[in-house]
Amino acid sequence: MIRLLAPDRSAYLRVVRGSAWYDLVVTAGFATPWTYALVHDALSSLGDASGLGAMPALDPTQTLYANLMGSVVVVWALLRIVKPQPAHGLFDGVARTLFSAWQAYALAHGATRLLWFFFAVEVAFGVVQLLPWWRARPHRLTGVSTAGSCRRS
């Protein structure tokens, strides 16, 4: 059985909470059709004015997926703000890896270049949340293991 060793608790939980606050602020507007229309218009105007590319025209399917993503991310962010745990950072880091992959795919296929900002933040929070877990992993090849077992909150 592989035992995961949780990163240093206090500093790590500040990172977990910080990433959650970022998610809450950035995605709250995606959670409803009405707020998403406002966010969509603002991002489209910003992308157009800055030369980074406007958003595609708003349609019901795009709105549905934006609302689903926004709703889930808002709930996930609230959990990490109210009751952060080291495992939340691990899973959030994995989710950010997936989000980054899909953002890179979208960028490679012509999405607005405004997405680069969000991509950079996803990658940064992903690395910051996954690196401590990577460092704390047991070293199976050398037979050397870090001390202790999975710390729980």
C-alpha positions as YAML, in Angstrom:
chain: A
units: angstrom
residues:
- id: 1
  name: MET
  ca: [0.00, 0.00, 0.00]
- id: 2
  name: ILE
  ca: [1.29, 3.47, -0.89]
- id: 3
  name: ARG
  ca: [1.04, 5.97, 1.93]
- id: 4
  name: LEU
  ca: [0.88, 9.63, 1.06]
- id: 5
  name: LEU
  ca: [2.70, 12.06, 3.26]
- id: 6
  name: ALA
  ca: [0.88, 15.35, 3.64]
- id: 7
  name: PRO
  ca: [2.90, 18.55, 3.23]
- id: 8
  name: ASP
  ca: [3.63, 20.94, 6.10]
- id: 9
  name: ARG
  ca: [0.18, 21.78, 7.34]
- id: 10
  name: SER
  ca: [-0.01, 25.50, 8.16]
- id: 11
  name: ALA
  ca: [1.86, 26.91, 5.16]
- id: 12
  name: TYR
  ca: [0.26, 24.44, 2.78]
- id: 13
  name: LEU
  ca: [-3.27, 25.20, 4.00]
- id: 14
  name: ARG
  ca: [-2.67, 28.90, 3.31]
- id: 15
  name: VAL
  ca: [-1.90, 27.97, -0.30]
- id: 16
  name: VAL
  ca: [-5.02, 25.78, -0.49]
- id: 17
  name: ARG
  ca: [-7.15, 28.65, 0.85]
- id: 18
  name: GLY
  ca: [-5.47, 31.21, -1.43]
- id: 19
  name: SER
  ca: [-6.16, 29.12, -4.51]
- id: 20
  name: ALA
  ca: [-9.75, 28.71, -3.35]
- id: 21
  name: TRP
  ca: [-10.23, 32.48, -2.98]
- id: 22
  name: TYR
  ca: [-8.83, 32.98, -6.47]
- id: 23
  name: ASP
  ca: [-11.25, 30.37, -7.83]
- id: 24
  name: LEU
  ca: [-14.19, 31.93, -6.02]
- id: 25
  name: VAL
  ca: [-13.47, 35.43, -7.31]
- id: 26
  name: VAL
  ca: [-12.73, 34.33, -10.88]
- id: 27
  name: THR
  ca: [-15.52, 31.78, -11.35]
- id: 28
  name: ALA
  ca: [-18.45, 33.15, -9.34]
- id: 29
  name: GLY
  ca: [-19.61, 35.08, -12.39]
- id: 30
  name: PHE
  ca: [-19.79, 31.85, -14.40]
- id: 31
  name: ALA
  ca: [-22.28, 30.22, -12.03]
- id: 32
  name: THR
  ca: [-25.54, 31.68, -13.41]
- id: 33
  name: PRO
  ca: [-26.75, 32.49, -16.93]
- id: 34
  name: TRP
  ca: [-27.26, 36.15, -15.99]
- id: 35
  name: THR
  ca: [-23.84, 36.71, -14.46]
- id: 36
  name: TYR
  ca: [-22.15, 34.68, -17.19]
- id: 37
  name: ALA
  ca: [-23.64, 36.98, -19.84]
- id: 38
  name: LEU
  ca: [-22.04, 39.93, -18.04]
- id: 39
  name: VAL
  ca: [-18.67, 38.16, -17.65]
- id: 40
  name: HIS
  ca: [-18.78, 37.01, -21.27]
- id: 41
  name: ASP
  ca: [-19.42, 40.56, -22.50]
- id: 42
  name: ALA
  ca: [-16.67, 41.99, -20.27]
- id: 43
  name: LEU
  ca: [-14.10, 39.37, -21.37]
- id: 44
  name: SER
  ca: [-15.09, 39.78, -24.99]
- id: 45
  name: SER
  ca: [-14.73, 43.57, -24.80]
- id: 46
  name: LEU
  ca: [-11.39, 43.29, -23.00]
- id: 47
  name: GLY
  ca: [-10.06, 40.77, -25.52]
- id: 48
  name: ASP
  ca: [-11.26, 42.86, -28.44]
- id: 49
  name: ALA
  ca: [-9.86, 46.13, -27.04]
- id: 50
  name: SER
  ca: [-6.49, 44.58, -26.19]
- id: 51
  name: GLY
  ca: [-6.13, 42.74, -29.48]
- id: 52
  name: LEU
  ca: [-6.10, 39.35, -27.74]
- id: 53
  name: GLY
  ca: [-9.32, 38.19, -29.38]
- id: 54
  name: ALA
  ca: [-12.98, 38.38, -28.48]
- id: 55
  name: MET
  ca: [-15.03, 35.54, -27.06]
- id: 56
  name: PRO
  ca: [-17.20, 33.51, -29.45]
- id: 57
  name: ALA
  ca: [-20.84, 34.56, -29.66]
- id: 58
  name: LEU
  ca: [-22.86, 33.65, -26.59]
- id: 59
  name: ASP
  ca: [-25.12, 30.64, -27.06]
- id: 60
  name: PRO
  ca: [-27.22, 28.42, -24.74]
- id: 61
  name: THR
  ca: [-24.85, 25.43, -24.86]
- id: 62
  name: GLN
  ca: [-21.78, 27.53, -24.05]
- id: 63
  name: THR
  ca: [-23.75, 29.17, -21.23]
- id: 64
  name: LEU
  ca: [-24.78, 25.76, -19.85]
- id: 65
  name: TYR
  ca: [-21.18, 24.51, -19.72]
- id: 66
  name: ALA
  ca: [-19.95, 27.77, -18.23]
- id: 67
  name: ASN
  ca: [-22.67, 27.56, -15.55]
- id: 68
  name: LEU
  ca: [-21.88, 23.91, -14.76]
- id: 69
  name: MET
  ca: [-18.16, 24.69, -14.41]
- id: 70
  name: GLY
  ca: [-18.84, 27.86, -12.42]
- id: 71
  name: SER
  ca: [-21.25, 26.14, -10.02]
- id: 72
  name: VAL
  ca: [-18.93, 23.21, -9.31]
- id: 73
  name: VAL
  ca: [-15.84, 25.40, -8.90]
- id: 74
  name: VAL
  ca: [-17.67, 27.80, -6.56]
- id: 75
  name: VAL
  ca: [-18.79, 24.93, -4.32]
- id: 76
  name: TRP
  ca: [-15.29, 23.37, -4.42]
- id: 77
  name: ALA
  ca: [-13.75, 26.77, -3.56]
- id: 78
  name: LEU
  ca: [-16.12, 27.26, -0.62]
- id: 79
  name: LEU
  ca: [-15.18, 23.84, 0.77]
- id: 80
  name: ARG
  ca: [-11.47, 24.72, 0.59]
- id: 81
  name: ILE
  ca: [-12.08, 28.10, 2.24]
- id: 82
  name: VAL
  ca: [-14.30, 26.82, 5.06]
- id: 83
  name: LYS
  ca: [-12.55, 23.50, 5.80]
- id: 84
  name: PRO
  ca: [-9.22, 23.26, 3.99]
- id: 85
  name: GLN
  ca: [-7.37, 19.96, 4.22]
- id: 86
  name: PRO
  ca: [-4.05, 18.88, 2.74]
- id: 87
  name: ALA
  ca: [-5.82, 16.34, 0.51]
- id: 88
  name: HIS
  ca: [-7.90, 19.19, -0.95]
- id: 89
  name: GLY
  ca: [-4.68, 20.75, -2.22]
- id: 90
  name: LEU
  ca: [-3.61, 17.46, -3.78]
- id: 91
  name: PHE
  ca: [-6.90, 17.02, -5.60]
- id: 92
  name: ASP
  ca: [-7.05, 20.69, -6.56]
- id: 93
  name: GLY
  ca: [-3.55, 20.40, -8.02]
- id: 94
  name: VAL
  ca: [-4.67, 17.44, -10.11]
- id: 95
  name: ALA
  ca: [-7.77, 19.35, -11.26]
- id: 96
  name: ARG
  ca: [-5.59, 22.33, -12.20]
- id: 97
  name: THR
  ca: [-3.39, 20.03, -14.26]
- id: 98
  name: LEU
  ca: [-6.48, 18.92, -16.16]
- id: 99
  name: PHE
  ca: [-7.78, 22.48, -16.54]
- id: 100
  name: SER
  ca: [-4.36, 23.58, -17.81]
- id: 101
  name: ALA
  ca: [-4.33, 20.79, -20.38]
- id: 102
  name: TRP
  ca: [-7.75, 21.80, -21.71]
- id: 103
  name: GLN
  ca: [-6.80, 25.48, -21.72]
- id: 104
  name: ALA
  ca: [-3.62, 24.66, -23.68]
- id: 105
  name: TYR
  ca: [-5.74, 22.68, -26.13]
- id: 106
  name: ALA
  ca: [-8.13, 25.63, -26.54]
- id: 107
  name: LEU
  ca: [-5.25, 28.06, -27.02]
- id: 108
  name: ALA
  ca: [-3.69, 25.79, -29.64]
- id: 109
  name: HIS
  ca: [-7.01, 25.76, -31.48]
- id: 110
  name: GLY
  ca: [-7.61, 29.50, -31.67]
- id: 111
  name: ALA
  ca: [-9.24, 30.47, -28.36]
- id: 112
  name: THR
  ca: [-8.92, 34.09, -27.26]
- id: 113
  name: ARG
  ca: [-5.42, 34.81, -26.00]
- id: 114
  name: LEU
  ca: [-6.96, 36.24, -22.82]
- id: 115
  name: LEU
  ca: [-6.90, 32.61, -21.76]
- id: 116
  name: TRP
  ca: [-3.11, 32.83, -21.28]
- id: 117
  name: PHE
  ca: [-3.60, 34.73, -18.01]
- id: 118
  name: PHE
  ca: [-5.89, 32.01, -16.61]
- id: 119
  name: PHE
  ca: [-3.58, 29.30, -17.94]
- id: 120
  name: ALA
  ca: [-0.59, 30.81, -16.14]
- id: 121
  name: VAL
  ca: [-2.48, 30.99, -12.83]
- id: 122
  name: GLU
  ca: [-3.73, 27.39, -13.19]
- id: 123
  name: VAL
  ca: [-0.21, 26.12, -13.83]
- id: 124
  name: ALA
  ca: [1.24, 28.15, -10.95]
- id: 125
  name: PHE
  ca: [-1.33, 27.01, -8.37]
- id: 126
  name: GLY
  ca: [-1.07, 23.45, -9.70]
- id: 127
  name: VAL
  ca: [2.70, 23.37, -9.24]
- id: 128
  name: VAL
  ca: [2.56, 25.03, -5.81]
- id: 129
  name: GLN
  ca: [-0.03, 22.52, -4.60]
- id: 130
  name: LEU
  ca: [1.47, 19.37, -6.15]
- id: 131
  name: LEU
  ca: [5.19, 19.97, -5.55]
- id: 132
  name: PRO
  ca: [5.02, 19.43, -1.76]
- id: 133
  name: TRP
  ca: [3.27, 16.09, -2.33]
- id: 134
  name: TRP
  ca: [5.91, 15.13, -4.90]
- id: 135
  name: ARG
  ca: [8.69, 15.97, -2.44]
- id: 136
  name: ALA
  ca: [7.01, 14.01, 0.36]
- id: 137
  name: ARG
  ca: [6.55, 10.83, -1.68]
- id: 138
  name: PRO
  ca: [8.27, 7.66, -0.54]
- id: 139
  name: HIS
  ca: [11.47, 6.95, -2.45]
- id: 140
  name: ARG
  ca: [10.80, 3.36, -3.50]
- id: 141
  name: LEU
  ca: [13.73, 2.99, -5.91]
- id: 142
  name: THR
  ca: [16.37, 3.78, -3.31]
- id: 143
  name: GLY
  ca: [14.60, 2.08, -0.45]
- id: 144
  name: VAL
  ca: [14.65, 5.37, 1.47]
- id: 145
  name: SER
  ca: [11.31, 6.58, 2.73]
- id: 146
  name: THR
  ca: [10.38, 9.85, 4.31]
- id: 147
  name: ALA
  ca: [9.31, 9.49, 7.93]
- id: 148
  name: GLY
  ca: [5.74, 9.03, 9.06]
- id: 149
  name: SER
  ca: [2.49, 8.24, 7.36]
- id: 150
  name: CYS
  ca: [-0.30, 10.29, 5.93]
- id: 151
  name: ARG
  ca: [-1.14, 13.09, 8.30]
- id: 152
  name: ARG
  ca: [-4.81, 13.73, 8.66]
- id: 153
  name: SER
  ca: [-6.59, 16.83, 9.78]
...
